[in-house]
Coordinates of C-alpha atoms and ligand atoms in Angstrom, one line a residue:
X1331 CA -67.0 134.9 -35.6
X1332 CA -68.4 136.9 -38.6
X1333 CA -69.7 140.1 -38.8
X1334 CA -72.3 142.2 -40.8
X1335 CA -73.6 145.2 -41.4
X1336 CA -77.8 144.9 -41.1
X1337 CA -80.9 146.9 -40.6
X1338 CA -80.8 150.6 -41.8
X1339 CA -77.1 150.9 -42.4
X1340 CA -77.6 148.6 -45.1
X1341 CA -81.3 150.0 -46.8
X1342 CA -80.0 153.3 -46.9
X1343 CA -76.4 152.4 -48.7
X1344 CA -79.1 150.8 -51.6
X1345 CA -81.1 153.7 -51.2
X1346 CA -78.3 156.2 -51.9
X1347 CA -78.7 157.8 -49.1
X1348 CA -76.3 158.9 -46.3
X1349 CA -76.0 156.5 -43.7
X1350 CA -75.8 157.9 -40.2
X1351 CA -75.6 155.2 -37.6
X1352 CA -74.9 151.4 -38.2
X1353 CA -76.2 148.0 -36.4
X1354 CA -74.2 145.4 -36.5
X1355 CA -74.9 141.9 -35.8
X1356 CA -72.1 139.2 -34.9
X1357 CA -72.8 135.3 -35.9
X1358 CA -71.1 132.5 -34.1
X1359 CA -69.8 134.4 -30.8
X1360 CA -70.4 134.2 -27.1
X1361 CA -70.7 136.8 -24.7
X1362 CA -67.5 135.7 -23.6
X1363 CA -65.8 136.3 -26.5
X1364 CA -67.1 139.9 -26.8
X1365 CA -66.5 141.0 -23.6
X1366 CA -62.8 139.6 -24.5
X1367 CA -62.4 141.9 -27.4
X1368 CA -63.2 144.4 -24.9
X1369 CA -67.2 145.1 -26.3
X1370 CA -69.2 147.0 -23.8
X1371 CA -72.3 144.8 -22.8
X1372 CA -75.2 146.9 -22.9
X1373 CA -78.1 145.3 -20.7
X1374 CA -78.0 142.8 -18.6
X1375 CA -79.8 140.2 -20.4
X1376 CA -79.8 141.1 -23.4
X1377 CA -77.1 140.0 -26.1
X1378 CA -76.0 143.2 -27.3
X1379 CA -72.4 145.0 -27.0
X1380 CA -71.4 148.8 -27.5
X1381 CA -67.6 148.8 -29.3
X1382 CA -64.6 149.4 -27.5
X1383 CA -63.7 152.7 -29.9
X1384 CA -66.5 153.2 -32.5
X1385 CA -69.0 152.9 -29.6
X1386 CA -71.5 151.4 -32.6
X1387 CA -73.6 148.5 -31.5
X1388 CA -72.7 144.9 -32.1
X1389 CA -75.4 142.6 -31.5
X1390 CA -75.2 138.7 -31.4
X1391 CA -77.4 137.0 -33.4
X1392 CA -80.9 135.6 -31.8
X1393 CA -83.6 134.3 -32.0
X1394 CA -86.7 135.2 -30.2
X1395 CA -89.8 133.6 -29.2
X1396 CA -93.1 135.3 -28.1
X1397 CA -93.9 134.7 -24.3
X1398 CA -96.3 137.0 -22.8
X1399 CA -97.9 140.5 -24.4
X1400 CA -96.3 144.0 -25.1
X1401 CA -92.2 143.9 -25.8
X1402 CA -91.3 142.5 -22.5
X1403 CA -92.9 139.7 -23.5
X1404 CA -90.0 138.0 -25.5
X1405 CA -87.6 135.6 -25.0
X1406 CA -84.2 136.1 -27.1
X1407 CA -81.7 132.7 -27.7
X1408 CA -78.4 133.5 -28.8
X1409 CA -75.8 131.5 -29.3
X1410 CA -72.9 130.9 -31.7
X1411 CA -75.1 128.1 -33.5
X1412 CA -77.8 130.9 -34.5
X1413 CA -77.3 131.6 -38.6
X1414 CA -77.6 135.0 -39.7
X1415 CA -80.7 133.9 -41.8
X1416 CA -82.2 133.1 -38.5
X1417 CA -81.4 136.7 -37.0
X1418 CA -82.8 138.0 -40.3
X1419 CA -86.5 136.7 -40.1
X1420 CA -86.9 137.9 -36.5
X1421 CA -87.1 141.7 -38.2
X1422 CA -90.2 143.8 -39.3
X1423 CA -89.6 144.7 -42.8
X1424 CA -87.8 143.0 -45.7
X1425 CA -85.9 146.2 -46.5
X1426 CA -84.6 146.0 -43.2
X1427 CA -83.9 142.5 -42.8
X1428 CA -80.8 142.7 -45.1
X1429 CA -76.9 142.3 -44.1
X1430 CA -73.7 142.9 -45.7
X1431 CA -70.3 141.6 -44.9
X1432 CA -66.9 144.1 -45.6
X1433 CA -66.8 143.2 -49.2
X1434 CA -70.5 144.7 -49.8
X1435 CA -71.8 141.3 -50.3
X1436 CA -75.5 141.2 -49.8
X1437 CA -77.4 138.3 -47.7
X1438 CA -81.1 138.5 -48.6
X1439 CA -83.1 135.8 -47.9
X1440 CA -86.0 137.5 -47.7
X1441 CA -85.9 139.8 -50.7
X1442 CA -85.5 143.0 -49.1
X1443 CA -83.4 144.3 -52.5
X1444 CA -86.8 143.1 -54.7
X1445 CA -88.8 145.1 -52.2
X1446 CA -86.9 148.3 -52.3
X1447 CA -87.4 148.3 -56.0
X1448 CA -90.9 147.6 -55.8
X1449 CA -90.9 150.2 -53.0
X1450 CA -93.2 148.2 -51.2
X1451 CA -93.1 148.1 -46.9
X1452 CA -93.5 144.5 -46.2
X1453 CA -93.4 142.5 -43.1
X1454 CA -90.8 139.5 -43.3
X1455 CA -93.0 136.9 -42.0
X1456 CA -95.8 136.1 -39.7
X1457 CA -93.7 136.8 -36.7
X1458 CA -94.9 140.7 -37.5
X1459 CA -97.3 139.8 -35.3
X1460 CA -95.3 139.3 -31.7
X1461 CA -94.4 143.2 -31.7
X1462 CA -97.4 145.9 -31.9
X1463 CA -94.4 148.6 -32.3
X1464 CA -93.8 147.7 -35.2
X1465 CA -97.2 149.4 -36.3
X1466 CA -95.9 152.1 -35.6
X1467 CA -92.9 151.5 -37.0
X1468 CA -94.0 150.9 -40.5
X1469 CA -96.2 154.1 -40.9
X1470 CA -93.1 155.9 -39.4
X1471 CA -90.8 154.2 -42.4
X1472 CA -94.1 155.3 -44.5
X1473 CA -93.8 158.6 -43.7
X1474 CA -90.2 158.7 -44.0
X1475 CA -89.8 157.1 -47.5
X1476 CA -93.4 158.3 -49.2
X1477 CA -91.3 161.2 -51.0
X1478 CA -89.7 158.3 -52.8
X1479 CA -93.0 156.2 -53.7
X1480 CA -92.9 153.5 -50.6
X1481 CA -96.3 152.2 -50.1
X1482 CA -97.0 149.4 -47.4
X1483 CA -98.2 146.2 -49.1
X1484 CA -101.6 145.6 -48.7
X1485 CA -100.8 141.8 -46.5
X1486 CA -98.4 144.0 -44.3
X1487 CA -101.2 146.3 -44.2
X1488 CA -104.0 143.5 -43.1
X1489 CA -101.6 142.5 -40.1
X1490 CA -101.7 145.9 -38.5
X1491 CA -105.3 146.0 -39.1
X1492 CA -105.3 142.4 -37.2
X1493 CA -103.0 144.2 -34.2
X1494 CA -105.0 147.0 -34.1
X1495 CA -108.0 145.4 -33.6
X1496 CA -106.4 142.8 -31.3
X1497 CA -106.5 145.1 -28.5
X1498 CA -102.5 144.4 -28.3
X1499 CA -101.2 148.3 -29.2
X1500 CA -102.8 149.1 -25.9
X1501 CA -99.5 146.8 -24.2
X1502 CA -97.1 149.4 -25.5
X1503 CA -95.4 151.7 -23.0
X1504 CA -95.7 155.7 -23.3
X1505 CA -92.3 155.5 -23.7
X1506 CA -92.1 153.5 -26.7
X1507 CA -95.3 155.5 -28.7
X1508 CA -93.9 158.5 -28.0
X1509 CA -90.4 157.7 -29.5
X1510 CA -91.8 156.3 -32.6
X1511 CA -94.3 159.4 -33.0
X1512 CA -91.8 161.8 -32.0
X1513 CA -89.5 160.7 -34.7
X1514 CA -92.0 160.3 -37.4
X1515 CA -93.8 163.6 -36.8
X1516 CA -89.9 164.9 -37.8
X1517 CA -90.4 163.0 -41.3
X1518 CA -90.7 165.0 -44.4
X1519 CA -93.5 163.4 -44.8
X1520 CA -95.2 163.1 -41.4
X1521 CA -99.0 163.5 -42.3
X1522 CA -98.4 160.1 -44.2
X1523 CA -97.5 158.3 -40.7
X1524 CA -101.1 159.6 -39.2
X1525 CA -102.7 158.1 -42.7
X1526 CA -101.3 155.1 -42.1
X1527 CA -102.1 154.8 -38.7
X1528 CA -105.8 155.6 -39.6
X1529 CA -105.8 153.3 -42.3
X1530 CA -105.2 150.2 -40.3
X1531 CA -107.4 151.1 -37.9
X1532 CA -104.5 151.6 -35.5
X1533 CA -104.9 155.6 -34.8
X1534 CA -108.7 154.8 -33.5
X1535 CA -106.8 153.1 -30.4
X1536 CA -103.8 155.4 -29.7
X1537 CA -105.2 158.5 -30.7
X1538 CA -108.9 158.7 -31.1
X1539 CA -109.3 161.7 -30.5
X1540 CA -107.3 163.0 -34.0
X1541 CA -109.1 159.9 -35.3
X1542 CA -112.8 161.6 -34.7
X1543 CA -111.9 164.6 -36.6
X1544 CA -111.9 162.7 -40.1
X1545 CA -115.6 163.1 -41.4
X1546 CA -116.0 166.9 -39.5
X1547 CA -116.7 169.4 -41.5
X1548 CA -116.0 172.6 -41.0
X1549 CA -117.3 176.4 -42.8
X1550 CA -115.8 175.8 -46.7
X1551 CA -115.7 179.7 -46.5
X1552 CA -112.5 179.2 -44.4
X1553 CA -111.8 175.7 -44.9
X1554 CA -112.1 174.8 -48.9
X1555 CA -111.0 171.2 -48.0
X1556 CA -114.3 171.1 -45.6
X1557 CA -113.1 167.7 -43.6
X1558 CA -110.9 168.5 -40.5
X1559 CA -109.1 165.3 -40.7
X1560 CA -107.9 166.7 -43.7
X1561 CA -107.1 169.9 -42.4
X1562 CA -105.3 168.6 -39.8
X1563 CA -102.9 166.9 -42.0
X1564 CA -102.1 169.3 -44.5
X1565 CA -101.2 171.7 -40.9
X1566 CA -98.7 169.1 -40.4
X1567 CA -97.6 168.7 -44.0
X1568 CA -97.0 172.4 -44.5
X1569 CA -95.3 172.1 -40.7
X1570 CA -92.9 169.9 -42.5
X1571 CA -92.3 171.8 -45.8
X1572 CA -91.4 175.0 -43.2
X1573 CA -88.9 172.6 -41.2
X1574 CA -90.8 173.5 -38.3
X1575 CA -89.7 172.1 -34.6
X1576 CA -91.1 168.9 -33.1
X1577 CA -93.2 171.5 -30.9
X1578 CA -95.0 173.2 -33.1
X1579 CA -95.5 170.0 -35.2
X1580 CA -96.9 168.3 -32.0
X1581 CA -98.9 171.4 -31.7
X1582 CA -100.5 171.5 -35.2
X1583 CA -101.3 167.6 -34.7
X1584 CA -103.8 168.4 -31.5
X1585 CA -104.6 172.2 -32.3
X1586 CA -108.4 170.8 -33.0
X1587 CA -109.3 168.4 -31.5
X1588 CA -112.1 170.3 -29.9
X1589 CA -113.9 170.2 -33.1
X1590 CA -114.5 166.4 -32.5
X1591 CA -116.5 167.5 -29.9
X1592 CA -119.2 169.5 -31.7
X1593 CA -122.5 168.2 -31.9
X1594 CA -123.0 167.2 -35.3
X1595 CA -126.4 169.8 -35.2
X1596 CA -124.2 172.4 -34.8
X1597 CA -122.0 171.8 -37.9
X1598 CA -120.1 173.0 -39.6
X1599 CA -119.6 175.8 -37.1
X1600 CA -117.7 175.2 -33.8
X1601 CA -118.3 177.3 -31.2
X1602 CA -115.4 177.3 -28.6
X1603 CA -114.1 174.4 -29.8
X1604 CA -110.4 175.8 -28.7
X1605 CA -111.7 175.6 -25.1
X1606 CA -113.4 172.1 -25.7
X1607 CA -110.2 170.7 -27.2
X1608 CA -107.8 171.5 -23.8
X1609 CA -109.0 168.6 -21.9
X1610 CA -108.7 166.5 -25.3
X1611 CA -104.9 167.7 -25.7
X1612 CA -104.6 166.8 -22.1
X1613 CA -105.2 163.2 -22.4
X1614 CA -103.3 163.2 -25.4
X1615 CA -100.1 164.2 -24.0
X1616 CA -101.1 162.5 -20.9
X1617 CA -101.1 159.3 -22.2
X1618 CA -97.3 159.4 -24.0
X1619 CA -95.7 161.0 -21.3
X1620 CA -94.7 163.9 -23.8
X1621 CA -92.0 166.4 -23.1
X1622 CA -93.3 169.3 -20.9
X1623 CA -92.2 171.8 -24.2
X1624 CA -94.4 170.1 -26.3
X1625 CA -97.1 169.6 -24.2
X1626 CA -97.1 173.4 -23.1
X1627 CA -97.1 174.3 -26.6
X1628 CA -100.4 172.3 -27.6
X1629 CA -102.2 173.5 -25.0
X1630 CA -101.5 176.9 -25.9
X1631 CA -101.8 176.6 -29.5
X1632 CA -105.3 175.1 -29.0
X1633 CA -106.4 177.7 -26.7
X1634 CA -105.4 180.6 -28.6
X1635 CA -105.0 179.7 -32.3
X1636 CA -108.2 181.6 -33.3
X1637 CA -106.9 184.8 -31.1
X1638 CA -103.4 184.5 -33.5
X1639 CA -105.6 184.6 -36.9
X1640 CA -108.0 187.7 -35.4
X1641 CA -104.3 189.2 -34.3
X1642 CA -104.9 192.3 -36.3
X1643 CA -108.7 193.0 -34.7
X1644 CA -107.8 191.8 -31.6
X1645 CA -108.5 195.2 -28.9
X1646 CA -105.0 196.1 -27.2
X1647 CA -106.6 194.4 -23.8
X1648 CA -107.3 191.2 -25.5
X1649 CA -103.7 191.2 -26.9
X1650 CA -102.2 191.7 -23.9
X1651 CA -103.6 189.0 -22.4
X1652 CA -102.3 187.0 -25.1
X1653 CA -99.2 188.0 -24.8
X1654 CA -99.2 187.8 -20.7
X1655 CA -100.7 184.2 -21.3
X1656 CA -97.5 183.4 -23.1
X1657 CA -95.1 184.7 -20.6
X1658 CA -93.6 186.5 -23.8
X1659 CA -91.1 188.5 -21.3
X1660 CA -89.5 185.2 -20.1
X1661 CA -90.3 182.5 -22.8
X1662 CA -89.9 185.1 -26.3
X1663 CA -88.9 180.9 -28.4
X1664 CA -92.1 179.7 -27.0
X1665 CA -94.2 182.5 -28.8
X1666 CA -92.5 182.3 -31.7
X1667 CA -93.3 178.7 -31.7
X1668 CA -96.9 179.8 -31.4
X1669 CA -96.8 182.4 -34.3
X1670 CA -95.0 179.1 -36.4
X1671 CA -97.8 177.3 -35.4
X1672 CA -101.0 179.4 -36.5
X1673 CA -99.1 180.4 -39.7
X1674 CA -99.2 176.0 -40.6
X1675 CA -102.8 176.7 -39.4
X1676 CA -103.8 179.1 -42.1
X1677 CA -101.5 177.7 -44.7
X1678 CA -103.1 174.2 -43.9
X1679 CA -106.1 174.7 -46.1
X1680 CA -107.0 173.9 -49.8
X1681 CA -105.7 176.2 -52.1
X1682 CA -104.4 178.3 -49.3
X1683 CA -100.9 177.0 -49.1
X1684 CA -99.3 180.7 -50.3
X1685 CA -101.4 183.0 -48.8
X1686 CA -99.4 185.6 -46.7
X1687 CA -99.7 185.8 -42.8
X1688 CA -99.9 189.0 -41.9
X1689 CA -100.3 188.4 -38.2
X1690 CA -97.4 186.7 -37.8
X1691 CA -95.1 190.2 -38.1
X1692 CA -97.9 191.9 -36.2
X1693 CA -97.8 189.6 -33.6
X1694 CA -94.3 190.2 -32.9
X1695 CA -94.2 193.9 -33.5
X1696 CA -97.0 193.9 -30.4
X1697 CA -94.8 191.2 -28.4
X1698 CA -91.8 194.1 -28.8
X1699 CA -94.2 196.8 -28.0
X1700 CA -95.0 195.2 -24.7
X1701 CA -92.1 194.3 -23.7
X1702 CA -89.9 198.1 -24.6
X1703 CA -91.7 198.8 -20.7
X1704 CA -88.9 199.5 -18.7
X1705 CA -89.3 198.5 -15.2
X1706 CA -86.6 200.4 -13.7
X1707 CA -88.3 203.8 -13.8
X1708 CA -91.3 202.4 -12.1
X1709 CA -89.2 201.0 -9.8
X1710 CA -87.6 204.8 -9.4
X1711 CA -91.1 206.0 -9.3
X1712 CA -91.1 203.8 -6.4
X1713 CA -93.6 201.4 -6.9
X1714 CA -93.3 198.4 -5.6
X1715 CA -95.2 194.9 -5.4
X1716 CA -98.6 194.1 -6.7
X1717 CA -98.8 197.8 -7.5
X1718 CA -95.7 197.5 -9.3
X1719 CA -97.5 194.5 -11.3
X1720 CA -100.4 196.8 -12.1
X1721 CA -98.2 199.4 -13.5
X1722 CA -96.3 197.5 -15.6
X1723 CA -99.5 196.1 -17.0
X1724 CA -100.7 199.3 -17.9
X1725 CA -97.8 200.9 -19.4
X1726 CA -97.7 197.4 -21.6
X1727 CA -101.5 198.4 -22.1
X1728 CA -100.5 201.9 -23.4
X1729 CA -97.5 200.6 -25.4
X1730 CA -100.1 198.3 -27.2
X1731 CA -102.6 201.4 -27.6
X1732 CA -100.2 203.3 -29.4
X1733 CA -98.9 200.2 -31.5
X1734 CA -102.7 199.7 -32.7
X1735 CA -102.5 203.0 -33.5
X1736 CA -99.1 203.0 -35.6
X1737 CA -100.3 200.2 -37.6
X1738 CA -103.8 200.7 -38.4
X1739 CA -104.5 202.7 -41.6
Ligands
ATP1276 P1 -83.2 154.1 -38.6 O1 -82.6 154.7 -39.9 O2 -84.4 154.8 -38.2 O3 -82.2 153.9 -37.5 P2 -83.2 151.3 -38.7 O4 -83.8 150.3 -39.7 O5 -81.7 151.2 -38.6 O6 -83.7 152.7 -39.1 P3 -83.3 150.7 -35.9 O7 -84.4 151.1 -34.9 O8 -82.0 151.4 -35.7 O9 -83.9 151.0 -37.3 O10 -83.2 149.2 -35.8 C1 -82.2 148.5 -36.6 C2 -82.8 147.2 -37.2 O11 -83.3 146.4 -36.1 C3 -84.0 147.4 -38.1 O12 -83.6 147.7 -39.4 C4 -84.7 146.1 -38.0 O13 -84.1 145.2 -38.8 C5 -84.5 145.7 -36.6 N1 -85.5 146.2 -35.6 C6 -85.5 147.3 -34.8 N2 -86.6 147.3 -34.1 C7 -87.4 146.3 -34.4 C8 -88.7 145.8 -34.0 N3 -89.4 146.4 -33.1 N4 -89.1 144.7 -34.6 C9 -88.4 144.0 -35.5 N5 -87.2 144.4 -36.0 C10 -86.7 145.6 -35.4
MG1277 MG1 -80.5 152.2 -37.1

């Protein structure tokens, strides 16, 4: 049996940069001879083995043959006879259908190295095709490698058009998606994987809702770049230039969708579009099964973005209401996830990149206000249930009065 390094282990060595988990793939093995060496088998049917002490995964080398739609739909032949050029073709891009042995000896049949250098994403062969993931995929590796000047080639680019259009994305599980746009939304680069996704036509289908907002305008007065397609992005690039959680990048992604909604006689106003965009978000995070944290955040970031820019004239009332809607007193991450949020909101704007955000400290010095009310003295008072809610409130109330106060000049 031999054995190679392949996949991203072996991209990222020629890359130069640091390798954190590596695939492996075995030629001429059985399962029997794995399981043997003591490998782990990891599914049931499917030819790949965990090792005994590195726990890395070892996978014998297949074949596989398209048999129905979506990823079920394959059927995988390994057996010792499969050659490692055989394994090799069955994998999306030439820069990851590379494998090394333990001398550092490159097998390459399908120019993978010429393709790096060229920094070009490009499918290995026609076989693309069998896998709609792997749209997703590739704007993911876009968005991953654009710092470096990775482009996808424009033949790569006309088969995800073909997929898109194919109706075949719509096979993929919410599972899957979500995996593949959790991790590229964590990219440096993640604006570049929405791009992509719009360019081939394949962001109409799984998110056409963020697809509607390209060709929006908005007021120039507060949005210099006009187009909130382009807004949107630029939210999530300057998400990723503050190393901002998968939350609030999730968030800035969805935060207005409502503006889709506007009739186009209204423009470039949009009246309540925060309110619109709920049910929008909804389907959204409906559809991918996304966590509860970051679906909770969306909502709440489309609701009450435009309440975190007015922060500063927002009456004490209306800013305890904002503060109650958060559960601030219980969930103090989930606010400062919102604050994060409207801050990439602002920033997200041509030209606007360095303005300050003064509402973000004033925002927290009201969510401290509010929440210095001591209960216990109430409680000594004796108040007690909804009464007791009522007091709190208006202490909270007062404590915000006097904030406004402190801070107004
Ligand atoms: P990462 O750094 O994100 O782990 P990777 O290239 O190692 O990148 P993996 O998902 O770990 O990606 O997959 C390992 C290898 O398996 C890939 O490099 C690729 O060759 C192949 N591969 C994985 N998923 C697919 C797919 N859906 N279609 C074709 N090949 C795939
Ligand atoms: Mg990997």
């Amino acid at each position: 049996m031999r054995i190679y390094k392949v996949g991203g282990a072996v991209r990222d060595r020629l890359l130069g940069k640091p390798v954190t988990d590596i695939d492996w793939v075995v030629v001429g093995a059985t399962t029997e001879e794995m399981l043997a060496k003591g490998f782990r088998p990891v599914g049931a049917d499917f030819p790949v083995f965990l090792h005994p002490k590195s726990g890395e995964e070892y996978a014998l080398a297949r074949t596989e043959r398209k048999s129905g739609r979506g990823y079920g739909g394959f059927t995988f032949h390994a057996s010792p006879e499969v050659t490692l050029e055989e394994d090799l073709i069955r994998r999306d891009l030439t820069i990851n259908a590379m494998a090394e042995d333990d001398q550092q000896n490159l097998t390459d049949p399908y120019h993978g190295q010429r393709d790096l250098e060229a920094r070009l994403l490009r499918h290995v062969s026609p076989a693309f095709a069998e896998d709609p993931l792997r749209v997703l995929r590739v704007a993911r590796f876009a968005a991953r490698y654009a710092t470096l000047g990775f482009t996808v080639a424009p033949e790569t680019l006309a088969l995800m058009r073909q997929l898109s259009e194919s109706g075949e994305l719509e096979a993929l599980t919410p599972e899957r998606s979500w995996k593949e746009i959790s991790r590229a939304l964590l990219e440096d680069q993640p604006q570049v994987f929405v791009e992509v996704l719009r360019a081939c036509g394949a962001l109409k289908v799984l998110m056409p809702e963020v697809d509607a907002l390209f060709g929006v305008p908005q007021p120039p007065a507060h949005h210099p770049e006009i187009d909130t397609g382009v807004h949107t992005l630029s939210v999530l690039q300057q998400a990723a230039l503050h190393k901002q959680p998968l939350t609030v990048r999730w968030a800035c992604l969805l935060h207005d969708l409502g503006k889709g909604l506007t009739p186009e006689d209204e423009w470039p106003r949009h009246i309540a579009h925060e309110f619109k965009g709920l049910k929008l978000i909804k389907a959204v995070n409906e559809r991918f099964k996304v966590p509860r944290d970051c679906q909770e955040l969306a909502l709440l970031v489309g609701e009450y973005h435009t309440h975190g820019h007015r922060a500063l004239e927002l009456k004490p009332s209306t800013l305890l209401e904002l503060l109650q809607s958060f559960d601030i007193y219980r969930r103090p991450q989930r606010f400062e996830e919102f604050i994060a949020a409207c801050e990439m909101d602002a920033r997200g704007r041509k030209g606007l990149e360095e303005r300050s955000y003064p509402q973000a400290d004033y925002l927290r010095g009201a969510a401290t206000a509010a929440r210095s009310v001591a209960v216990q003295p109430l409680l000594e008072k004796g108040f007690k249930g909804p009464e007791l809610g009522e007091e709190i409130k208006r202490e909270r109330l007062k404590a915000l009065k006097a904030y406004k106060e402190a801070t107004s000049v």
